[in-house]
mmCIF file of C-alpha atoms and ligand atoms in Angstrom:
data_model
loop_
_atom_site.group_PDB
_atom_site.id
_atom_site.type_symbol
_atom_site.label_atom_id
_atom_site.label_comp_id
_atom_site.label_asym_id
_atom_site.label_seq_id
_atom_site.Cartn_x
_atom_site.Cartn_y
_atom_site.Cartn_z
ATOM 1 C CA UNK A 15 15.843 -3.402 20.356
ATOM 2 C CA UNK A 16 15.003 0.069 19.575
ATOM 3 C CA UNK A 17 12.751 0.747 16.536
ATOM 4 C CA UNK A 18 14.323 2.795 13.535
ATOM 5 C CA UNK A 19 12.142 0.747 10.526
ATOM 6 C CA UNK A 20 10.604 3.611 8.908
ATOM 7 C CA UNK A 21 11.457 7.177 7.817
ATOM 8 C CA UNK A 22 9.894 8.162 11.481
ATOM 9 C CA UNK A 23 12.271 6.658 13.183
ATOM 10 C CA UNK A 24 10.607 6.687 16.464
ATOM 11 C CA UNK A 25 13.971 4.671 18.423
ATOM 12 C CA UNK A 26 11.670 3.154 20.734
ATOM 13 C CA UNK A 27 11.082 -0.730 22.271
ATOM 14 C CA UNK A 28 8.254 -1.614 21.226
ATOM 15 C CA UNK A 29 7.442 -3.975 23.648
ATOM 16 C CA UNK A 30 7.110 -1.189 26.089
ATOM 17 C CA UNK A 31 5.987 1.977 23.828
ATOM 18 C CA UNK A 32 4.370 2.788 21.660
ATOM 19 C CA UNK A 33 5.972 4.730 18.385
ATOM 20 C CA UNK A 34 3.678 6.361 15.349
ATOM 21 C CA UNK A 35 2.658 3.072 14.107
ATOM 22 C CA UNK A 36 1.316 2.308 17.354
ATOM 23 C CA UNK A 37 2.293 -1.418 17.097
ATOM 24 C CA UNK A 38 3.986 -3.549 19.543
ATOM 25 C CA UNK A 39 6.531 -6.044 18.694
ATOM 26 C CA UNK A 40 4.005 -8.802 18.075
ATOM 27 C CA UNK A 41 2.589 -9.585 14.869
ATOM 28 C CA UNK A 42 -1.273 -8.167 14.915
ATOM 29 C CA UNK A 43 -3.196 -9.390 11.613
ATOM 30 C CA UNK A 44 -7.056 -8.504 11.163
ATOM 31 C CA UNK A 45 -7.679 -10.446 8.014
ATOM 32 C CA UNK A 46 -6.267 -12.921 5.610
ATOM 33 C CA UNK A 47 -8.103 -13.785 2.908
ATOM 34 C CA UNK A 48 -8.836 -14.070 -0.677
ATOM 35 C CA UNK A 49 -9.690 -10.686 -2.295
ATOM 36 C CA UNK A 50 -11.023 -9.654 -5.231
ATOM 37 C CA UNK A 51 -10.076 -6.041 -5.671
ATOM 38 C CA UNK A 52 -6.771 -5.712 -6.023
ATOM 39 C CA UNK A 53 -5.569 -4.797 -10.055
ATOM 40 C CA UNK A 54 -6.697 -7.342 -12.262
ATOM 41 C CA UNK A 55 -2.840 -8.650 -12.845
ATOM 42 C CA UNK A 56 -2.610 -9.253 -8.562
ATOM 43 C CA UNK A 57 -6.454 -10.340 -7.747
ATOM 44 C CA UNK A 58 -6.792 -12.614 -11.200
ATOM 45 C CA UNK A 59 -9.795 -15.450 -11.550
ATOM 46 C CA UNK A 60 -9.289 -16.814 -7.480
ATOM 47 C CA UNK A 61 -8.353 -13.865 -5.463
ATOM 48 C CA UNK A 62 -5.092 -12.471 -3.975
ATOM 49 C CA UNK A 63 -4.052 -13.862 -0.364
ATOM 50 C CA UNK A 64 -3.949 -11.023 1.321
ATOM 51 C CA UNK A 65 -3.055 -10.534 4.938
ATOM 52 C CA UNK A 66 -4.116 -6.881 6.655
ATOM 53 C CA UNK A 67 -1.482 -6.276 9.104
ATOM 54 C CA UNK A 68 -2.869 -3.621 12.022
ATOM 55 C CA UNK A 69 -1.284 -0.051 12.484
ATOM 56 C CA UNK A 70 0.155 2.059 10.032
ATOM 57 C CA UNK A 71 2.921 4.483 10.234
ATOM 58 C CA UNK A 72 1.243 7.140 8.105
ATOM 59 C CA UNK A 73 -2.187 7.011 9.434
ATOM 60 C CA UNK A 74 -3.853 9.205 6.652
ATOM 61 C CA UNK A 75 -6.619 11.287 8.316
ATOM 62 C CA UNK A 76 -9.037 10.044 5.620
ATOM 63 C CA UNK A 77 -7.728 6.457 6.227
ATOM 64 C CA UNK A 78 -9.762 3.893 4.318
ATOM 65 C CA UNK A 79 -9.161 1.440 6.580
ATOM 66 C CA UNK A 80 -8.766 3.025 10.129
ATOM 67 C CA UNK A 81 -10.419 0.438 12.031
ATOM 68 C CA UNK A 82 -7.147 -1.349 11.615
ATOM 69 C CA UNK A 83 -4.316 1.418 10.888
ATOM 70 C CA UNK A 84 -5.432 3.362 14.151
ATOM 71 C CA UNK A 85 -7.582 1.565 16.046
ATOM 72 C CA UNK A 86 -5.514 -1.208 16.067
ATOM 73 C CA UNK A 87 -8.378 -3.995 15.358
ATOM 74 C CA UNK A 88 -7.002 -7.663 14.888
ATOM 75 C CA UNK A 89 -5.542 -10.713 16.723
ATOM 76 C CA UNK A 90 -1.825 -10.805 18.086
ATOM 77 C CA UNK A 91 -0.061 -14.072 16.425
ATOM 78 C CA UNK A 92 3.047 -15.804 16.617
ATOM 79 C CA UNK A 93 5.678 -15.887 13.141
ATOM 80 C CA UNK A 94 4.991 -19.429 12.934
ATOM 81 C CA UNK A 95 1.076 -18.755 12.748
ATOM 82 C CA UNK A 96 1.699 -16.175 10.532
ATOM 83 C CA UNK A 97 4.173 -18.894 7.817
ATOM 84 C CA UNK A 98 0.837 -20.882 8.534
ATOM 85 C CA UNK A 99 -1.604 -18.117 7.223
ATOM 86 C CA UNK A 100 0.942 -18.133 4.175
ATOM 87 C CA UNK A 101 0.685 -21.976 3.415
ATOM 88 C CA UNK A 102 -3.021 -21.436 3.812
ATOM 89 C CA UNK A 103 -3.514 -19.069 1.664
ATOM 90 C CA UNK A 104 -1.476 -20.597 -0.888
ATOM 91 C CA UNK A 105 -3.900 -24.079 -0.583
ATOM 92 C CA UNK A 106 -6.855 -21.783 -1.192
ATOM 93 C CA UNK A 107 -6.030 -20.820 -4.132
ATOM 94 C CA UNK A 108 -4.439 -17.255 -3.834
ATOM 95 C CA UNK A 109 -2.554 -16.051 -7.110
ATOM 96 C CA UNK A 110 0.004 -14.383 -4.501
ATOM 97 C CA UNK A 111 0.555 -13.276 -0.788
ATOM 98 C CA UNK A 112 -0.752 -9.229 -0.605
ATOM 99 C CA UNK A 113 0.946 -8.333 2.549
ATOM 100 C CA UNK A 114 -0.931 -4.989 3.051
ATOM 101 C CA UNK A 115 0.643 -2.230 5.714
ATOM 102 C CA UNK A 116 3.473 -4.510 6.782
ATOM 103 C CA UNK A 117 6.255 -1.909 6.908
ATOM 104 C CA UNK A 118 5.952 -2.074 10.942
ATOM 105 C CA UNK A 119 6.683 -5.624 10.989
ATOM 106 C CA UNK A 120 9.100 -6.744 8.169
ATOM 107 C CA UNK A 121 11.668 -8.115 10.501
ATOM 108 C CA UNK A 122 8.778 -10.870 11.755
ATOM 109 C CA UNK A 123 7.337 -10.991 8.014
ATOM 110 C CA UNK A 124 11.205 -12.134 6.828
ATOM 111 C CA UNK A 125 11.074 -14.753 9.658
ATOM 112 C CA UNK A 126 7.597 -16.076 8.539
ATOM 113 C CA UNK A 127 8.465 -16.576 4.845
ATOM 114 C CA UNK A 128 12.020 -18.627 5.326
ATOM 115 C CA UNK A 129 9.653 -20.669 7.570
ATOM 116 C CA UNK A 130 6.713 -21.028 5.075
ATOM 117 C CA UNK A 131 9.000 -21.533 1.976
ATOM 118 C CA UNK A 132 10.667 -24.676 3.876
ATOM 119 C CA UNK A 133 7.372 -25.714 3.519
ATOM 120 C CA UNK A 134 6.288 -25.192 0.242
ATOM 121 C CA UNK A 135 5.237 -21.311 -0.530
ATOM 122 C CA UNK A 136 6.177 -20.797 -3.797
ATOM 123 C CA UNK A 137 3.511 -18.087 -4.720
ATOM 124 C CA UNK A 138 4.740 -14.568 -5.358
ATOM 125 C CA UNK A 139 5.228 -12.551 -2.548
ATOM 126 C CA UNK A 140 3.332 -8.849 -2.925
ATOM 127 C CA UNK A 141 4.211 -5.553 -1.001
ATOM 128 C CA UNK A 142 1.852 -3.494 -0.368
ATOM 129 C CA UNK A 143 2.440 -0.271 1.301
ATOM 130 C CA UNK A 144 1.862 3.465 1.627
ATOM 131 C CA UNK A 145 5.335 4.285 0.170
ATOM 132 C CA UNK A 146 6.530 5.684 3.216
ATOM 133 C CA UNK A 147 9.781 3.433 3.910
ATOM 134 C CA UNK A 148 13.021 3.537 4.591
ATOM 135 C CA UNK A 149 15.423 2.503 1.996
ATOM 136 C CA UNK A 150 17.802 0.379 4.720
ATOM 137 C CA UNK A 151 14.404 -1.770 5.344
ATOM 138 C CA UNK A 152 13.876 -2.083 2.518
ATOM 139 C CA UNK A 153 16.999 -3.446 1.396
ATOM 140 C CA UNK A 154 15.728 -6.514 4.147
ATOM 141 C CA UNK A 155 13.426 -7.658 1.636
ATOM 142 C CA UNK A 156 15.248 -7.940 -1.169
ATOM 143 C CA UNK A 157 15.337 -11.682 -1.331
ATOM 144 C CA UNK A 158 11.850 -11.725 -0.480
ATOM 145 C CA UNK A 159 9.536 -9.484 -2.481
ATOM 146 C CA UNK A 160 8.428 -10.402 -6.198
ATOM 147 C CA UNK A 161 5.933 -7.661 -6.473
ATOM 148 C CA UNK A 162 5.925 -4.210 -5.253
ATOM 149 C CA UNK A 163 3.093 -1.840 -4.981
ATOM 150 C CA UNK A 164 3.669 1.319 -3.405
ATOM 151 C CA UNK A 165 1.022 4.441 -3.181
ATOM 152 C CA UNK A 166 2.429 7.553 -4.245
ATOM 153 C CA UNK A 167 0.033 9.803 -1.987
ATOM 154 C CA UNK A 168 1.264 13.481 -2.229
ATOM 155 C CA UNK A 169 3.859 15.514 -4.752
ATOM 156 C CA UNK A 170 3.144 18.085 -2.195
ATOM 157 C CA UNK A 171 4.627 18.029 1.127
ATOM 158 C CA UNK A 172 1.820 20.456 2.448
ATOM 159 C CA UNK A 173 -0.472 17.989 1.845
ATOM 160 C CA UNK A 174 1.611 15.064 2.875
ATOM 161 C CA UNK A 175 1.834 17.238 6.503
ATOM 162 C CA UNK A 176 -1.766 17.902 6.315
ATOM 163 C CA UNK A 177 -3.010 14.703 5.487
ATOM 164 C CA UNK A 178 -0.142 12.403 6.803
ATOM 165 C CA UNK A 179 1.975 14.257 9.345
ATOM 166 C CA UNK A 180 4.414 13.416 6.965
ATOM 167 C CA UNK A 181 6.688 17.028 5.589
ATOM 168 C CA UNK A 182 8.713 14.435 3.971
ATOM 169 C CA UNK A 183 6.518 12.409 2.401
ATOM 170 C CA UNK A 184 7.703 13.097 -1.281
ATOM 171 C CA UNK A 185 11.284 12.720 -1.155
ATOM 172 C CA UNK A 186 11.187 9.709 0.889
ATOM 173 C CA UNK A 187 8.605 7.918 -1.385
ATOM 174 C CA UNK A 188 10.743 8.683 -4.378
ATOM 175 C CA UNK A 189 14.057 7.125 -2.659
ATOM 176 C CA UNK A 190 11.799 4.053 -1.363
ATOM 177 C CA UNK A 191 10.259 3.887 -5.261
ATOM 178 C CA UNK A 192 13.577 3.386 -6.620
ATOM 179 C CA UNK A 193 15.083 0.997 -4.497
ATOM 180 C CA UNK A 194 11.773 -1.278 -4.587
ATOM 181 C CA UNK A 195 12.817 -0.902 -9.068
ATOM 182 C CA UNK A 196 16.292 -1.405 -8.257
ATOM 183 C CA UNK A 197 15.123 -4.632 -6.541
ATOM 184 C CA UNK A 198 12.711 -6.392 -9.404
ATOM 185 C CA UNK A 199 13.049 -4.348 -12.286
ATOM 186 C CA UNK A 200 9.959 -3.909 -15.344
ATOM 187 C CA UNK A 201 7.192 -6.244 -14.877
ATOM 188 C CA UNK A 202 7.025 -9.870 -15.506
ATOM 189 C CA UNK A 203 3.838 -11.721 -16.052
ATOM 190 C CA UNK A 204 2.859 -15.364 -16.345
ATOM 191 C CA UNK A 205 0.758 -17.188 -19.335
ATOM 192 C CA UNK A 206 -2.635 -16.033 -17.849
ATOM 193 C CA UNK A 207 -1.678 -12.358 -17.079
ATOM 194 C CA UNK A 208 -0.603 -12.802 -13.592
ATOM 195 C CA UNK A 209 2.240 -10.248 -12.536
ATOM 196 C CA UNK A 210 5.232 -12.239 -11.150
ATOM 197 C CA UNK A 211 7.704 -9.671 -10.958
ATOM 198 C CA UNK A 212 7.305 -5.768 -11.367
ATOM 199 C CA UNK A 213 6.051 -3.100 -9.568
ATOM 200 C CA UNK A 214 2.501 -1.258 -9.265
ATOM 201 C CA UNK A 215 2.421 2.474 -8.269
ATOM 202 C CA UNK A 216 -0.943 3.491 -6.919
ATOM 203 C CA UNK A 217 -2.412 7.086 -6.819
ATOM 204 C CA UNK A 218 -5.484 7.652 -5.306
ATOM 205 C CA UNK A 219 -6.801 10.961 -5.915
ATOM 206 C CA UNK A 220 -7.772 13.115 -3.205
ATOM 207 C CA UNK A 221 -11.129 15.969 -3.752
ATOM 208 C CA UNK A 222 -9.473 19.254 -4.817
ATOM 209 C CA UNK A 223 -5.565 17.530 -5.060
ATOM 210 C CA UNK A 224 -5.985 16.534 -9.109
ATOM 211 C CA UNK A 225 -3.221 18.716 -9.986
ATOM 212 C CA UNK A 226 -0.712 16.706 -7.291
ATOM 213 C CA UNK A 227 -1.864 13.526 -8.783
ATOM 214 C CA UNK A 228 -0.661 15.084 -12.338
ATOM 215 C CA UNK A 229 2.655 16.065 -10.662
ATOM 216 C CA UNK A 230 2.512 12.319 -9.751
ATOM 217 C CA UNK A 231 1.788 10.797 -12.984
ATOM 218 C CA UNK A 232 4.633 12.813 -14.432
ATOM 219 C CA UNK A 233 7.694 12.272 -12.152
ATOM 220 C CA UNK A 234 6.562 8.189 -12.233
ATOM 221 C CA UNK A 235 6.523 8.276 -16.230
ATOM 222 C CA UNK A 236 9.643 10.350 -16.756
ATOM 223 C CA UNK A 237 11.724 8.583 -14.388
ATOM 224 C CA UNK A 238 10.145 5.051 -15.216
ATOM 225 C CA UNK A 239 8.479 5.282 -18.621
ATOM 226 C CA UNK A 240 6.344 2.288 -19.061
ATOM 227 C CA UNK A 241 8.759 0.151 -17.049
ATOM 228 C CA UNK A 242 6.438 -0.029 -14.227
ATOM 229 C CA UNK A 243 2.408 0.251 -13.847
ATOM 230 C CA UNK A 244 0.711 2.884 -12.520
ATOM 231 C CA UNK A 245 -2.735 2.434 -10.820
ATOM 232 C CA UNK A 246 -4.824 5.926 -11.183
ATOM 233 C CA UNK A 247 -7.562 5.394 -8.410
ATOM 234 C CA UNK A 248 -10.987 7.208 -8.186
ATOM 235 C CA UNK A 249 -12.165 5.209 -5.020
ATOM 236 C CA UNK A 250 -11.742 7.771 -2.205
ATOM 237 C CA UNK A 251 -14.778 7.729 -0.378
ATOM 238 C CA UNK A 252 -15.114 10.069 2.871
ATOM 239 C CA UNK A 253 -15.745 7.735 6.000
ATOM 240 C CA UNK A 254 -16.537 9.807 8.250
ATOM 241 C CA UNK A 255 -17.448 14.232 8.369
ATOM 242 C CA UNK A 256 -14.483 15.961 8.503
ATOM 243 C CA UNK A 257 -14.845 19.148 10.803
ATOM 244 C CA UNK A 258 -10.991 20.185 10.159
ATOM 245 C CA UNK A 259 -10.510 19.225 6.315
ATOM 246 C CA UNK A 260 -14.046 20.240 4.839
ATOM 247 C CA UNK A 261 -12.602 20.013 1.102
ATOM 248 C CA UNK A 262 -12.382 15.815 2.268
ATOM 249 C CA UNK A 263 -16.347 15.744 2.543
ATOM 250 C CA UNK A 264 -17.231 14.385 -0.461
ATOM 251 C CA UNK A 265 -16.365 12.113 -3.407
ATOM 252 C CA UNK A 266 -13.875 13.258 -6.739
ATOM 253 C CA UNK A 267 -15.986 14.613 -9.515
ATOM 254 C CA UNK A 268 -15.380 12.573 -12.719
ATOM 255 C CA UNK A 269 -13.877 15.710 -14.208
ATOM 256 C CA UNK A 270 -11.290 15.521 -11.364
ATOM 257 C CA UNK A 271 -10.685 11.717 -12.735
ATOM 258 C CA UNK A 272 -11.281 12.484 -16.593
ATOM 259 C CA UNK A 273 -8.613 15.286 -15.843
ATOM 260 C CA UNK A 274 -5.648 12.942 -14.990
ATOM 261 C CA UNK A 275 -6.236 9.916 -17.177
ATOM 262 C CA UNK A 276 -6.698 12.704 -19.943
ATOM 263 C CA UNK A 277 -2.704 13.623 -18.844
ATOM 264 C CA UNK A 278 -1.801 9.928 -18.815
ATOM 265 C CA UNK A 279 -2.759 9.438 -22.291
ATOM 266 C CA UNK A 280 -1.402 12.728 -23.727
ATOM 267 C CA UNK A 281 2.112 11.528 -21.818
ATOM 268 C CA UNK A 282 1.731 8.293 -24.106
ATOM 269 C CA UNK A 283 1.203 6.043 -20.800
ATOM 270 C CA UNK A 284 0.972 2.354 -21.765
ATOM 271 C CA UNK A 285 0.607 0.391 -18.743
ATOM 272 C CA UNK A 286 -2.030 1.925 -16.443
ATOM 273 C CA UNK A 287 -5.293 0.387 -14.541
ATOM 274 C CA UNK A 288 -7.914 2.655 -14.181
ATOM 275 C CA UNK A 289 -11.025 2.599 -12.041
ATOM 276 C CA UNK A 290 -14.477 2.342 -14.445
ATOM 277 C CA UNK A 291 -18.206 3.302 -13.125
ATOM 278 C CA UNK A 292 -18.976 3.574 -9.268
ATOM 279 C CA UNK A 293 -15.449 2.465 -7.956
ATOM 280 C CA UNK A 294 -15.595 4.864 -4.958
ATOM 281 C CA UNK A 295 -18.078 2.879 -2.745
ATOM 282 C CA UNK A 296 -17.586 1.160 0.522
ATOM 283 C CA UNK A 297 -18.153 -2.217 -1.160
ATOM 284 C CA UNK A 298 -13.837 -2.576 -1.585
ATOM 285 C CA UNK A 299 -13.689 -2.545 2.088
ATOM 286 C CA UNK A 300 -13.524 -6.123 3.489
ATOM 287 C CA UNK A 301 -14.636 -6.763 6.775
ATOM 288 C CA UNK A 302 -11.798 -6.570 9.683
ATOM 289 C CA UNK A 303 -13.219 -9.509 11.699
ATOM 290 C CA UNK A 304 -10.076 -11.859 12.324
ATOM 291 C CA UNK A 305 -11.418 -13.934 9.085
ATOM 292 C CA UNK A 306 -8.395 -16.292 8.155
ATOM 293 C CA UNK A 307 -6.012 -15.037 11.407
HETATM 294 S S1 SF4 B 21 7.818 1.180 12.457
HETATM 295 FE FE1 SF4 B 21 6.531 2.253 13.982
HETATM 296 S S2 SF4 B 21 7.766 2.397 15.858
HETATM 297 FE FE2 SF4 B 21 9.155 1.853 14.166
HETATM 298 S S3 SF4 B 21 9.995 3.793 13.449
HETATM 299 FE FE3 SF4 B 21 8.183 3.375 12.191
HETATM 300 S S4 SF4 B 21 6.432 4.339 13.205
HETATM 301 FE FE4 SF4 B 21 8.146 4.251 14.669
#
């Protein structure tokens, strides 16, 4: 079957080709474990299950995580190891299941959770992605995702083509934003604080991009109001030298940061995480090693 899942609708097998994502039409995982770092309301007291799925279809050239968006790190598994990883998770504690990049394989993902909820999953189900879907896949998922949390990269498409190859980035995320709302509506949260339901927009602001990320903040509040979180992130941390995007070289200043929370407050935003001290270190990176797979 040809591949259409995402707005790049590459129309490719991918059990012969490769398409943007670079993923075949096996599952490839590079981690599942407990982590600590998600929002407070997601990682809670024992961790969120997360699984890292490898390949991305936006493969961001200052990609956090590129050992596993584009190089592809991580162990090929079956759908039923994958409902295991779930069940596991769930016995170890995990507040939720964080399935991180999975837009490439939802079709397996659906298969995996009517498999693991025969079995007991009962743990909210979180998706967590770079915004860059296609509302008709999305649509998949409706019977399966408790807890959305998009990134909203770019306002701008000339920085979603410079940073993303993606002109289109904007439009598409705000389609995709509204159907995941459409979907679970304003947030839910159990006795302890624990989202059950809702969504979680992230921004992470780029060096030099603070008025995007104030674009951003606006369109999410106006169309949403305090319906839906926003996460404001200061973490971006340069992984490499940049020849071709020197302005990526370093760290955002805390004015950058100061700058946009400063326009969240005056816009009377409620329901917003914010990153305190030294969030932009290397430290929220977990190590892509097969732990858990
Ligand atoms: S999921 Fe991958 S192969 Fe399919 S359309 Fe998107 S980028 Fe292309």
């Amino acid at each position: 079957m040809k591949c259409n899942l995402c707005p790049r609708k590459c129309n490719i097998d991918r059990s012969a080709y490769q398409g943007y994502c670079r993923s075949g039409d096996t599952l490839k995982v590079s981690r599942a474990a407990l982590h600590m770092w998600e929002e407070p309301c997601i990682s809670g007291r024992r961790g969120s299950g997360t699984v890292f799925f490898s390949g991305c279809n936006l493969s961001c050239v200052y990609c956090q995580n590129k050992e596993i968006s584009q190089e592809l790190r991580g162990k090929e598994i079956s759908v039923e190891r994958l409902a295991e990883i779930f069940l596991e998770l769930q016995a170890s504690g995990a507040h939720n299941v964080n399935l991180v990049t999975p837009t490439h394989y939802v079709d397996q993902i659906c298969k995996s959770l009517d498999i693991s909820r025969k079995s007991g999953l009962s743990i909210p189900i979180v998706y967590n992605c770079g915004g860059y879907e296609s509302v008709d896949t999305l649509k998949k998922l409706k019977d399966y995702i408790d807890v959305y949390m998009p990134d909203f990269k770019y306002f701008d498409d000339n920085l979603a083509m410079r940073y993303s190859n993606a002109p289109d980035y904007c439009n598409i995320a705000k389609e995709a934003i509204s159907e995941m709302f459409s979907q679970v509506g304003p947030a839910k949260f159990d006795a302890d604080g624990m989202m059950l339901r809702g969504m979680i927009v992230r921004h992470m602001i780029l060096p030099g991009s603070s008025r995007d990320s104030i674009k951003i903040i606006k369109y999410l509040h106006d169309t949403y109001e305090n319906d839906i979180f926003i996460s404001i992130m200061s973490q971006y941390t340069p992984m490499r030298h940049f020849d071709d995007f020197p302005e990526l070289n370093r760290r955002i200043y805390t004015k950058e940061y100061n700058r946009v929370l400063d326009y969240a407050e005056e816009l009377g935003i409620e329901n917003a995480f914010v990153q305190e001290g030294k969030a932009s270190v290397k430290s929220f990176i977990p190590k892509f090693d097969n732990t858990g797979v």
